[in-house]
Short mmCIF file of C-alpha atoms in Angstrom, two decimals:
data_model
loop_
_atom_site.label_atom_id
_atom_site.label_comp_id
_atom_site.label_asym_id
_atom_site.label_seq_id
_atom_site.Cartn_x
_atom_site.Cartn_y
_atom_site.Cartn_z
CA UNK A 1 29.98 19.69 -9.71
CA UNK A 2 27.98 19.42 -6.54
CA UNK A 3 24.25 19.48 -6.45
CA UNK A 4 22.66 22.49 -4.92
CA UNK A 5 22.83 22.35 -1.36
CA UNK A 6 19.42 23.72 -0.44
CA UNK A 7 17.54 22.63 -3.59
CA UNK A 8 17.67 20.26 -6.58
CA UNK A 9 20.21 20.00 -9.31
CA UNK A 10 22.49 22.57 -11.18
CA UNK A 11 22.39 25.82 -9.44
CA UNK A 12 22.60 27.68 -12.78
CA UNK A 13 19.14 26.13 -13.76
CA UNK A 14 17.15 27.47 -10.82
CA UNK A 15 14.83 30.20 -12.21
CA UNK A 16 12.15 32.23 -10.59
CA UNK A 17 8.37 31.54 -11.30
CA UNK A 18 6.98 34.10 -13.77
CA UNK A 19 4.71 36.86 -12.41
CA UNK A 20 1.73 35.20 -13.90
CA UNK A 21 2.31 32.14 -11.98
CA UNK A 22 3.00 33.79 -8.60
CA UNK A 23 -0.08 35.69 -9.09
CA UNK A 24 -2.07 32.62 -9.64
CA UNK A 25 -0.76 31.03 -6.53
CA UNK A 26 -1.81 34.07 -4.52
CA UNK A 27 -5.41 33.96 -6.07
CA UNK A 28 -5.97 30.22 -6.17
CA UNK A 29 -4.11 28.90 -3.13
CA UNK A 30 -3.55 31.86 -0.79
CA UNK A 31 0.22 31.47 -1.21
CA UNK A 32 2.06 34.13 0.89
CA UNK A 33 5.89 35.14 0.33
CA UNK A 34 8.21 33.46 2.84
CA UNK A 35 11.59 34.79 4.24
CA UNK A 36 14.44 33.94 2.04
CA UNK A 37 16.43 30.76 2.80
CA UNK A 38 19.65 31.36 4.86
CA UNK A 39 22.76 31.57 2.67
CA UNK A 40 25.40 28.59 3.12
CA UNK A 41 27.63 30.60 4.96
CA UNK A 42 25.29 31.53 7.51
CA UNK A 43 24.32 27.89 8.30
CA UNK A 44 25.62 26.73 11.88
CA UNK A 45 26.71 23.23 12.08
CA UNK A 46 27.71 21.49 15.24
CA UNK A 47 31.43 20.59 15.50
CA UNK A 48 31.94 17.12 14.26
CA UNK A 49 31.91 14.40 17.11
CA UNK A 50 34.41 12.32 15.22
CA UNK A 51 37.42 11.45 17.52
CA UNK A 52 41.06 11.48 16.51
CA UNK A 53 41.28 7.78 16.79
CA UNK A 54 38.10 7.13 14.62
CA UNK A 55 39.48 9.57 11.97
CA UNK A 56 42.94 7.90 11.67
CA UNK A 57 41.11 4.48 11.31
CA UNK A 58 38.93 6.05 8.57
CA UNK A 59 41.93 7.57 6.76
CA UNK A 60 43.62 4.35 6.90
CA UNK A 61 40.72 2.47 5.43
CA UNK A 62 40.79 4.88 2.23
CA UNK A 63 44.47 4.51 1.52
CA UNK A 64 46.01 6.93 4.17
CA UNK A 65 44.53 9.77 2.20
CA UNK A 66 43.16 12.50 4.71
CA UNK A 67 41.49 14.32 2.09
CA UNK A 68 39.11 11.53 1.61
CA UNK A 69 37.74 11.91 5.11
CA UNK A 70 35.95 15.29 5.34
CA UNK A 71 34.66 17.09 8.33
CA UNK A 72 34.37 20.65 6.98
CA UNK A 73 31.01 22.27 7.42
CA UNK A 74 30.14 22.69 3.84
CA UNK A 75 30.81 19.03 2.91
CA UNK A 76 28.66 17.89 6.06
CA UNK A 77 25.73 20.25 4.93
CA UNK A 78 25.64 18.92 1.54
CA UNK A 79 25.44 15.51 2.75
CA UNK A 80 22.64 16.26 5.40
CA UNK A 81 19.40 14.45 4.49
CA UNK A 82 18.11 14.29 0.97
CA UNK A 83 15.91 16.35 -1.28
CA UNK A 84 12.22 15.83 -0.25
CA UNK A 85 10.33 18.93 0.46
CA UNK A 86 10.48 18.58 4.32
CA UNK A 87 14.46 17.96 3.91
CA UNK A 88 14.58 21.38 1.90
CA UNK A 89 12.46 23.16 4.21
CA UNK A 90 14.55 22.26 7.16
CA UNK A 91 18.04 23.00 5.53
CA UNK A 92 16.79 26.28 4.35
CA UNK A 93 16.15 27.31 7.98
CA UNK A 94 19.56 26.22 9.22
CA UNK A 95 18.50 22.90 10.66
CA UNK A 96 21.52 20.65 10.58
CA UNK A 97 20.70 18.51 13.66
CA UNK A 98 21.38 15.28 11.85
CA UNK A 99 24.54 16.14 9.81
CA UNK A 100 26.88 13.50 9.48
CA UNK A 101 30.15 13.59 11.67
CA UNK A 102 32.26 12.79 8.56
CA UNK A 103 31.97 12.27 4.82
CA UNK A 104 34.27 9.29 3.79
CA UNK A 105 35.00 8.78 0.11
CA UNK A 106 36.17 5.14 -0.66
CA UNK A 107 37.46 3.92 -3.91
CA UNK A 108 36.67 0.30 -4.42
CA UNK A 109 35.08 -2.74 -2.69
CA UNK A 110 38.02 -3.43 -0.40
CA UNK A 111 38.04 0.24 0.88
CA UNK A 112 34.32 -0.08 1.71
CA UNK A 113 34.95 -3.22 3.60
CA UNK A 114 37.64 -1.37 5.51
CA UNK A 115 35.58 1.63 6.40
CA UNK A 116 32.88 -0.81 7.57
CA UNK A 117 35.34 -2.29 9.79
CA UNK A 118 36.76 0.92 11.13
CA UNK A 119 33.12 2.14 11.81
CA UNK A 120 32.27 -1.00 13.70
CA UNK A 121 35.27 -0.64 15.86
CA UNK A 122 34.59 2.98 16.70
CA UNK A 123 30.75 2.50 17.13
CA UNK A 124 29.98 4.86 14.01
CA UNK A 125 26.86 4.18 11.97
CA UNK A 126 27.06 4.34 8.16
CA UNK A 127 24.68 5.88 5.44
CA UNK A 128 25.64 5.08 1.95
CA UNK A 129 25.36 8.25 -0.18
CA UNK A 130 25.18 8.20 -3.87
CA UNK A 131 23.55 11.06 -5.71
CA UNK A 132 21.77 12.33 -2.69
CA UNK A 133 18.29 12.29 -4.40
CA UNK A 134 16.20 10.48 -1.98
CA UNK A 135 12.89 11.95 -1.25
CA UNK A 136 11.68 9.54 1.45
CA UNK A 137 14.12 10.00 4.42
CA UNK A 138 16.44 7.47 2.89
CA UNK A 139 19.55 9.67 4.06
CA UNK A 140 18.01 10.49 7.46
CA UNK A 141 18.92 7.65 9.85
CA UNK A 142 17.30 7.33 13.40
CA UNK A 143 20.30 8.73 15.13
CA UNK A 144 22.12 6.68 17.75
CA UNK A 145 25.22 8.61 18.07
CA UNK A 146 27.61 9.76 15.26
CA UNK A 147 27.36 8.52 11.80
CA UNK A 148 29.41 8.88 8.65
CA UNK A 149 28.00 9.48 5.05
CA UNK A 150 29.82 6.99 2.78
CA UNK A 151 29.93 9.05 -0.50
CA UNK A 152 30.48 6.60 -3.34
CA UNK A 153 31.20 9.22 -6.00
CA UNK A 154 34.90 8.01 -6.56
CA UNK A 155 33.58 4.52 -7.42
CA UNK A 156 32.22 5.71 -10.79
CA UNK A 157 33.80 3.15 -13.49
CA UNK A 158 32.45 1.06 -16.12
CA UNK A 159 34.22 -1.95 -15.02
CA UNK A 160 33.17 -4.41 -17.95
CA UNK A 161 31.07 -4.72 -21.25
CA UNK A 162 30.41 -7.94 -22.57
CA UNK A 163 28.85 -7.20 -26.13
CA UNK A 164 28.03 -10.88 -26.77
CA UNK A 165 25.98 -11.24 -23.86
CA UNK A 166 24.92 -7.58 -23.91
CA UNK A 167 25.74 -7.06 -20.14
CA UNK A 168 27.69 -4.47 -18.34
CA UNK A 169 29.20 -4.24 -14.80
CA UNK A 170 29.14 -0.85 -13.35
CA UNK A 171 30.25 0.86 -10.03
CA UNK A 172 27.56 2.18 -7.76
CA UNK A 173 28.75 5.83 -7.67
CA UNK A 174 28.36 6.14 -11.51
CA UNK A 175 25.78 8.84 -12.29
CA UNK A 176 23.17 7.88 -14.90
CA UNK A 177 24.37 10.49 -17.58
CA UNK A 178 27.95 9.28 -17.08
CA UNK A 179 26.83 5.52 -17.53
CA UNK A 180 24.77 6.48 -20.49
CA UNK A 181 27.83 8.36 -22.13
CA UNK A 182 30.28 5.42 -21.46
CA UNK A 183 27.85 2.83 -22.84
CA UNK A 184 26.88 5.19 -25.76
CA UNK A 185 30.51 5.14 -26.74
CA UNK A 186 30.03 1.53 -27.61
CA UNK A 187 26.44 1.89 -28.94
CA UNK A 188 24.53 0.72 -26.08
CA UNK A 189 22.05 2.28 -23.55
CA UNK A 190 20.66 1.13 -20.17
CA UNK A 191 17.30 2.79 -21.00
CA UNK A 192 16.85 4.18 -17.54
CA UNK A 193 15.55 7.59 -17.04
CA UNK A 194 13.74 8.48 -14.00
CA UNK A 195 13.12 12.12 -13.01
CA UNK A 196 16.17 12.07 -11.01
CA UNK A 197 18.31 10.94 -14.02
CA UNK A 198 20.78 13.74 -13.98
CA UNK A 199 22.06 13.30 -10.37
CA UNK A 200 21.07 9.78 -9.26
CA UNK A 201 23.53 6.98 -9.37
CA UNK A 202 23.63 3.28 -10.45
CA UNK A 203 23.79 2.09 -6.93
CA UNK A 204 20.88 4.16 -5.88
CA UNK A 205 18.91 2.87 -8.53
CA UNK A 206 19.42 -0.69 -7.35
CA UNK A 207 19.13 0.24 -3.79
CA UNK A 208 15.71 1.70 -4.20
CA UNK A 209 14.26 -0.36 -7.01
CA UNK A 210 14.07 2.55 -9.35
CA UNK A 211 11.63 2.95 -12.20
CA UNK A 212 12.43 5.08 -15.27
CA UNK A 213 10.14 7.40 -17.40
CA UNK A 214 10.67 4.67 -20.40
CA UNK A 215 9.88 1.61 -18.13
CA UNK A 216 7.13 0.41 -20.40
CA UNK A 217 9.75 -0.28 -23.04
CA UNK A 218 12.94 -0.92 -21.22
CA UNK A 219 11.53 -2.20 -17.68
CA UNK A 220 12.32 -1.15 -14.22
CA UNK A 221 16.00 -1.09 -13.03
CA UNK A 222 15.39 -4.15 -10.87
CA UNK A 223 14.39 -6.16 -14.01
CA UNK A 224 17.65 -5.03 -15.59
CA UNK A 225 20.01 -6.19 -12.71
CA UNK A 226 21.63 -9.56 -13.33
CA UNK A 227 23.96 -9.40 -10.22
CA UNK A 228 25.41 -7.40 -7.44
CA UNK A 229 28.34 -7.29 -5.00
CA UNK A 230 27.66 -6.16 -1.52
CA UNK A 231 29.88 -5.00 1.30
CA UNK A 232 28.63 -5.68 4.75
CA UNK A 233 29.91 -5.52 8.18
CA UNK A 234 29.74 -9.49 7.82
CA UNK A 235 31.78 -9.82 4.75
CA UNK A 236 31.09 -9.84 1.07
CA UNK A 237 27.89 -11.21 -0.68
CA UNK A 238 27.96 -11.68 -4.45
CA UNK A 239 24.78 -12.60 -6.16
CA UNK A 240 23.78 -13.53 -9.72
CA UNK A 241 25.95 -15.75 -11.79
CA UNK A 242 23.65 -16.63 -14.63
CA UNK A 243 20.68 -14.69 -16.52
CA UNK A 244 18.17 -16.87 -14.84
CA UNK A 245 18.55 -19.73 -12.38
CA UNK A 246 16.56 -22.15 -10.27
CA UNK A 247 19.25 -22.46 -7.48
CA UNK A 248 16.99 -21.53 -4.51
CA UNK A 249 15.72 -18.26 -3.62
CA UNK A 250 17.21 -15.24 -5.67
CA UNK A 251 19.51 -13.31 -3.16
CA UNK A 252 19.62 -10.37 -5.56
CA UNK A 253 16.00 -9.59 -4.35
CA UNK A 254 17.45 -9.21 -0.85
CA UNK A 255 19.97 -6.61 -2.04
CA UNK A 256 17.41 -4.78 -4.40
CA UNK A 257 15.40 -2.33 -2.56
CA UNK A 258 17.44 -2.91 0.60
CA UNK A 259 18.43 0.93 0.62
CA UNK A 260 21.60 0.44 2.47
CA UNK A 261 20.25 -1.13 5.55
CA UNK A 262 21.88 -4.65 4.70
CA UNK A 263 25.06 -3.45 3.02
CA UNK A 264 26.75 -1.33 0.49
CA UNK A 265 26.30 -2.06 -3.21
CA UNK A 266 29.88 -1.93 -4.73
CA UNK A 267 28.93 -3.18 -8.23
CA UNK A 268 25.98 -3.93 -10.31
CA UNK A 269 25.88 -6.18 -13.39
CA UNK A 270 23.08 -5.21 -15.83
CA UNK A 271 21.72 -6.04 -19.14
CA UNK A 272 22.24 -3.38 -21.82
CA UNK A 273 20.53 -2.81 -25.04
CA UNK A 274 21.49 -1.23 -28.40
CA UNK A 275 21.12 2.62 -28.24
CA UNK A 276 17.87 3.43 -30.11
CA UNK A 277 18.18 4.91 -33.66
CA UNK A 278 14.84 6.64 -33.58
CA UNK A 279 12.88 8.48 -30.65
CA UNK A 280 9.68 9.86 -31.18
CA UNK A 281 7.43 11.39 -28.60
CA UNK A 282 3.76 12.54 -29.38
CA UNK A 283 0.62 13.63 -27.53
CA UNK A 284 -3.02 12.07 -27.34
CA UNK A 285 -5.70 13.81 -25.69
CA UNK A 286 -8.82 11.98 -23.83
CA UNK A 287 -11.97 13.40 -22.51
CA UNK A 288 -11.52 12.13 -19.04
CA UNK A 289 -8.99 10.13 -16.91
CA UNK A 290 -11.00 7.02 -16.92
CA UNK A 291 -11.20 7.16 -20.73
CA UNK A 292 -7.57 7.66 -21.04
CA UNK A 293 -6.78 5.02 -18.23
CA UNK A 294 -8.67 2.41 -20.07
CA UNK A 295 -6.77 3.08 -23.30
CA UNK A 296 -3.48 2.67 -21.54
CA UNK A 297 -4.59 -0.50 -19.99
CA UNK A 298 -5.43 -1.85 -23.38
CA UNK A 299 -2.03 -1.14 -24.60
CA UNK A 300 -0.24 -2.53 -21.52
CA UNK A 301 -2.28 -5.81 -21.64
CA UNK A 302 -2.72 -6.52 -25.48
CA UNK A 303 -0.04 -4.22 -27.15
CA UNK A 304 1.51 -2.99 -28.93
CA UNK A 305 3.49 -1.34 -26.03
CA UNK A 306 5.17 1.92 -26.52
CA UNK A 307 8.49 2.82 -24.87
CA UNK A 308 7.03 5.70 -22.84
CA UNK A 309 3.43 5.56 -21.93
CA UNK A 310 1.83 8.14 -19.27
CA UNK A 311 -1.43 9.82 -18.62
CA UNK A 312 -2.14 13.16 -16.90
CA UNK A 313 -5.55 13.88 -15.21
CA UNK A 314 -7.53 16.79 -16.04
CA UNK A 315 -5.89 19.16 -13.19
CA UNK A 316 -2.42 18.27 -14.17
CA UNK A 317 -3.18 18.61 -17.84
CA UNK A 318 -4.84 22.17 -17.41
CA UNK A 319 -1.98 23.30 -15.37
CA UNK A 320 0.54 22.06 -17.81
CA UNK A 321 2.54 19.88 -15.41
CA UNK A 322 2.95 17.33 -18.10
CA UNK A 323 5.36 19.80 -19.69
CA UNK A 324 7.13 21.27 -16.60
CA UNK A 325 8.99 24.09 -18.77
CA UNK A 326 5.53 25.40 -19.84
CA UNK A 327 3.56 25.40 -16.71
CA UNK A 328 0.35 27.64 -17.01
CA UNK A 329 0.26 27.29 -20.87
CA UNK A 330 -3.04 25.55 -20.87
CA UNK A 331 -4.83 27.76 -18.37
CA UNK A 332 -6.99 29.42 -21.02
CA UNK A 333 -8.08 26.13 -22.37
CA UNK A 334 -11.39 24.91 -21.82
CA UNK A 335 -11.09 21.49 -23.59
CA UNK A 336 -7.71 20.56 -22.08
CA UNK A 337 -9.15 17.11 -21.28
CA UNK A 338 -6.32 14.51 -20.15
CA UNK A 339 -2.88 14.40 -21.97
CA UNK A 340 -1.31 11.25 -22.58
CA UNK A 341 2.36 11.31 -23.79
CA UNK A 342 3.47 8.28 -25.85
CA UNK A 343 7.01 7.50 -27.01
CA UNK A 344 8.67 5.10 -29.29
CA UNK A 345 12.46 4.29 -29.34
CA UNK A 346 14.21 1.72 -31.28
CA UNK A 347 14.81 0.93 -35.07
CA UNK A 348 12.96 2.62 -37.78
CA UNK A 349 11.04 -0.24 -38.66
CA UNK A 350 10.18 -1.33 -35.23
CA UNK A 351 9.14 2.26 -34.10
CA UNK A 352 6.83 2.80 -37.07
CA UNK A 353 5.12 -0.48 -36.52
CA UNK A 354 4.36 -0.14 -32.81
CA UNK A 355 3.45 3.61 -33.29
CA UNK A 356 0.86 2.69 -36.19
CA UNK A 357 -0.66 -0.11 -34.06
CA UNK A 358 -0.64 2.08 -30.70
CA UNK A 359 -2.43 4.83 -32.73
CA UNK A 360 -5.06 2.55 -33.77
CA UNK A 361 -5.85 1.34 -30.38
CA UNK A 362 -5.66 4.89 -28.85
CA UNK A 363 -7.95 6.28 -31.59
CA UNK A 364 -10.57 3.36 -31.28
CA UNK A 365 -10.72 4.03 -27.58
CA UNK A 366 -11.47 7.80 -27.77
CA UNK A 367 -8.16 9.44 -28.19
CA UNK A 368 -7.45 12.32 -30.23
CA UNK A 369 -4.12 12.91 -31.85
CA UNK A 370 -2.51 16.07 -30.62
CA UNK A 371 0.74 15.79 -32.86
CA UNK A 372 4.32 15.51 -31.88
CA UNK A 373 4.77 18.99 -30.02
CA UNK A 374 3.18 18.03 -26.71
CA UNK A 375 5.57 14.75 -26.63
CA UNK A 376 8.53 16.53 -27.60
CA UNK A 377 8.00 19.32 -25.27
CA UNK A 378 7.65 16.62 -22.42
CA UNK A 379 10.82 14.98 -23.53
CA UNK A 380 12.62 18.39 -23.41
CA UNK A 381 11.32 19.04 -19.93
CA UNK A 382 11.23 15.82 -18.61
CA UNK A 383 13.81 16.40 -15.73
CA UNK A 384 12.49 20.00 -14.85
CA UNK A 385 9.79 19.34 -12.37
CA UNK A 386 12.35 19.06 -9.25
CA UNK A 387 13.36 22.62 -10.39
CA UNK A 388 9.98 23.86 -10.58
CA UNK A 389 9.49 22.45 -7.00
CA UNK A 390 12.35 24.52 -5.87
CA UNK A 391 10.75 27.73 -7.44
CA UNK A 392 7.43 26.97 -5.65
CA UNK A 393 9.16 26.83 -2.36
CA UNK A 394 10.91 29.97 -3.13
CA UNK A 395 7.54 31.61 -3.99
CA UNK A 396 6.20 30.44 -0.44
CA UNK A 397 4.09 27.51 -1.73
CA UNK A 398 4.17 23.90 -0.45
CA UNK A 399 5.01 21.61 -3.33
CA UNK A 400 5.58 17.86 -2.85
CA UNK A 401 5.02 14.41 -4.53
CA UNK A 402 3.98 10.82 -3.52
CA UNK A 403 3.23 7.80 -5.57
CA UNK A 404 1.82 4.37 -5.23
CA UNK A 405 0.67 1.44 -7.55
CA UNK A 406 -2.21 -0.98 -7.63
CA UNK A 407 -4.03 -3.36 -9.88
CA UNK A 408 -6.05 -2.00 -12.70
CA UNK A 409 -9.37 -2.88 -11.08
CA UNK A 410 -8.44 -0.98 -7.96
CA UNK A 411 -6.97 2.03 -9.70
CA UNK A 412 -10.03 4.42 -9.81
CA UNK A 413 -10.58 3.92 -6.04
CA UNK A 414 -7.12 4.44 -5.08
CA UNK A 415 -6.97 7.68 -7.26
CA UNK A 416 -10.12 9.10 -5.47
CA UNK A 417 -8.96 7.98 -2.07
CA UNK A 418 -5.50 9.66 -2.19
CA UNK A 419 -6.82 12.92 -3.81
CA UNK A 420 -9.47 13.11 -1.08
CA UNK A 421 -7.16 12.61 1.68
CA UNK A 422 -4.54 15.31 0.38
CA UNK A 423 -7.35 17.72 -0.36
CA UNK A 424 -9.05 17.25 3.09
CA UNK A 425 -5.79 17.74 5.16
CA UNK A 426 -4.23 20.55 3.12
CA UNK A 427 -7.17 22.78 2.84
CA UNK A 428 -6.09 25.78 4.53
CA UNK A 429 -8.63 28.56 5.74
CA UNK A 430 -11.20 27.35 3.20
CA UNK A 431 -8.83 27.19 0.45
CA UNK A 432 -8.26 23.77 -1.20
CA UNK A 433 -4.92 22.79 -2.36
CA UNK A 434 -4.12 21.94 -6.10
CA UNK A 435 -3.96 17.95 -6.27
CA UNK A 436 -2.69 16.73 -9.73
CA UNK A 437 -1.92 13.14 -10.71
CA UNK A 438 -0.64 11.11 -13.55
CA UNK A 439 -0.25 7.42 -14.31
CA UNK A 440 3.59 7.09 -14.51
CA UNK A 441 4.14 3.39 -15.34
CA UNK A 442 2.02 0.66 -16.73
CA UNK A 443 2.11 -3.04 -16.36
CA UNK A 444 -0.12 -5.84 -17.81
CA UNK A 445 -1.84 -6.16 -14.38
CA UNK A 446 -1.84 -2.65 -13.05
CA UNK A 447 -0.28 0.86 -13.00
CA UNK A 448 1.56 3.37 -10.70
CA UNK A 449 -0.22 6.63 -9.60
CA UNK A 450 2.11 9.78 -9.15
CA UNK A 451 0.59 12.80 -7.30
CA UNK A 452 1.87 16.24 -7.14
CA UNK A 453 0.46 18.65 -4.56
CA UNK A 454 0.76 22.61 -4.53
CA UNK A 455 -0.72 24.50 -1.48
CA UNK A 456 -0.29 27.16 0.97
CA UNK A 457 2.42 26.27 3.41
CA UNK A 458 0.53 27.22 6.62
CA UNK A 459 2.04 28.16 9.94
CA UNK A 460 4.47 25.21 9.96
CA UNK A 461 4.98 23.65 6.32
CA UNK A 462 6.81 20.62 7.50
CA UNK A 463 4.01 19.56 10.08
CA UNK A 464 1.48 20.77 7.46
CA UNK A 465 2.78 18.05 5.06
CA UNK A 466 3.45 15.58 7.59
CA UNK A 467 -0.22 15.49 8.37
CA UNK A 468 -1.22 15.26 4.63
CA UNK A 469 1.30 12.61 3.97
CA UNK A 470 0.04 10.35 6.98
CA UNK A 471 -3.47 10.72 5.77
CA UNK A 472 -2.59 9.89 2.14
CA UNK A 473 -0.49 6.97 3.37
CA UNK A 474 -3.45 5.68 5.28
CA UNK A 475 -5.64 6.14 2.19
CA UNK A 476 -3.16 4.10 0.06
CA UNK A 477 -3.09 1.09 2.44
CA UNK A 478 -6.92 1.20 3.06
CA UNK A 479 -7.50 1.20 -0.76
CA UNK A 480 -5.13 -1.75 -1.34
CA UNK A 481 -2.06 0.15 -2.93
CA UNK A 482 1.66 -0.26 -2.10
CA UNK A 483 3.00 2.37 0.02
CA UNK A 484 5.87 2.99 -2.71
CA UNK A 485 6.16 2.18 -6.38
CA UNK A 486 9.56 3.68 -6.97
CA UNK A 487 10.47 6.24 -4.42
CA UNK A 488 11.53 3.68 -1.80
CA UNK A 489 10.94 3.19 1.77
CA UNK A 490 13.42 5.25 3.77
CA UNK A 491 12.19 6.36 7.01
CA UNK A 492 9.19 8.20 5.78
CA UNK A 493 7.37 5.04 4.41
CA UNK A 494 8.94 2.66 6.96
CA UNK A 495 5.82 2.20 9.40
CA UNK A 496 3.41 1.57 6.39
CA UNK A 497 5.98 -0.78 4.72
CA UNK A 498 6.19 -2.78 8.05
CA UNK A 499 2.43 -3.11 7.92
CA UNK A 500 2.51 -4.19 4.13
CA UNK A 501 5.25 -6.91 4.67
CA UNK A 502 3.45 -8.21 7.67
CA UNK A 503 4.85 -9.49 11.08
CA UNK A 504 6.51 -12.50 9.78
CA UNK A 505 7.96 -10.74 6.71
CA UNK A 506 9.55 -8.20 9.06
CA UNK A 507 10.79 -10.91 11.29
CA UNK A 508 12.56 -12.57 8.27
CA UNK A 509 14.16 -9.28 7.15
CA UNK A 510 15.47 -8.39 10.71
CA UNK A 511 17.06 -11.86 10.68
CA UNK A 512 18.84 -10.97 7.31
CA UNK A 513 19.94 -7.70 8.74
CA UNK A 514 21.24 -9.52 11.89
CA UNK A 515 23.26 -11.84 9.75
CA UNK A 516 24.69 -9.08 7.67
CA UNK A 517 24.91 -6.27 9.96
CA UNK A 518 25.10 -7.68 13.53
CA UNK A 519 25.66 -4.43 15.21
CA UNK A 520 22.99 -2.50 13.06
CA UNK A 521 25.46 0.15 11.93
CA UNK A 522 23.99 0.44 8.41
CA UNK A 523 21.34 3.13 7.68
CA UNK A 524 19.70 2.70 11.24
CA UNK A 525 15.88 3.17 10.94
CA UNK A 526 15.77 2.96 7.19
CA UNK A 527 13.46 0.40 5.79
CA UNK A 528 13.28 -1.23 9.24
CA UNK A 529 13.58 -0.25 13.14
CA UNK A 530 15.63 -2.27 15.46
CA UNK A 531 13.90 -5.25 17.06
#
């Protein structure tokens, strides 16, 4: 099944907002209904610029199978850009200016290499396409002529499972639920559950340094990766031959987070863990965000560490965004405070031990146990927020997210700076936006902040958000945060990433790209601009 072309996920799960919420949007934010999005059949796509010789070369590269080189309008629309709010706003109005010339579906490493050779011969740029879930412009290259979207969905196999070493080798087009199902058959799990879980792919996780909602227990995806195979215009790069090594710089780190700019990931070796026998999620309430953050820091630094650990600020708790399938449920509460979701996965004995120890810490630092219902409700709705975003857009609201991370000592200033920047730039006709935030991932030395914004769209919603995102990005840099914790760089964050990496760092990365991709065919403008 394909993802909804002008929204998120399964079309059957798209539901309108209740009248109480749409009324609240009108009263609080001045949101006004907008024209309905154009239906797919009314979207006008320019004729594919793919020449006949190039088509024949691409078909030959994928085994002389014409059905795996697609130029029909529907397929090209579904591979136009990603799923950020600006992406959706543009496609809903029929903007297909940067649609791919073709969508090519290889099956295996050798076919990917052959496609890259064909594209080099015919001057076509290449954008790897996994689940299409990028929210930072990762699928919107700087156009220098025609490009092809390299859809990896046919490369969706579990290639190897080593139960002695607890490792697995996966193909990049394997979607996360499929990977979990294949591993579960043998009693294992990756433990990687980002909000994009239902649609994102293994290759995308590696290419963007993804971080899942259970990262406190299982780690980030880049911490799970033991080795990768990369197909590039310059040939094949294989990294990772042991669990740890002192054999020079770790070349895996060049591939992880490279977002298709250096090559196409064709296999990923990962560590796996036994599937947990017990999963328990619960809620804790704190009087303030600062108080809750101090409690999370104590657990992150001194333990015992839960598998899931996240904290919503007062605004997010009040609205109920910590439980996306119950938005508005807390609006009549005057003592909502801040909700922490704490989860434990593992064996019965280990889970009980960590849960008891964590409870003692949380209680000693001002937390009040709120029972299992808030945690279980979060777990039930943990992948629902993107669907809620679609419903808000349908109602005429602007809804978008951004994230960052920093050290614990800088977290309060970063939180205030970004919130202030978003509020100042999105206030429309005297009506401020709703700015919500939660700590989404914790580490011994710091944490990430995940902001959600809802406001009126204004006269030009795309430009309205662009101004706000620019101001927030400047605030992040000034406050000492990283420009992205887990969404990736894409084109949206590229200019701030270049500043974060520094001139010499960028020079080194460009040298890597010249070596692996001499003609600059891969994801042009993503991660880096040309020299």
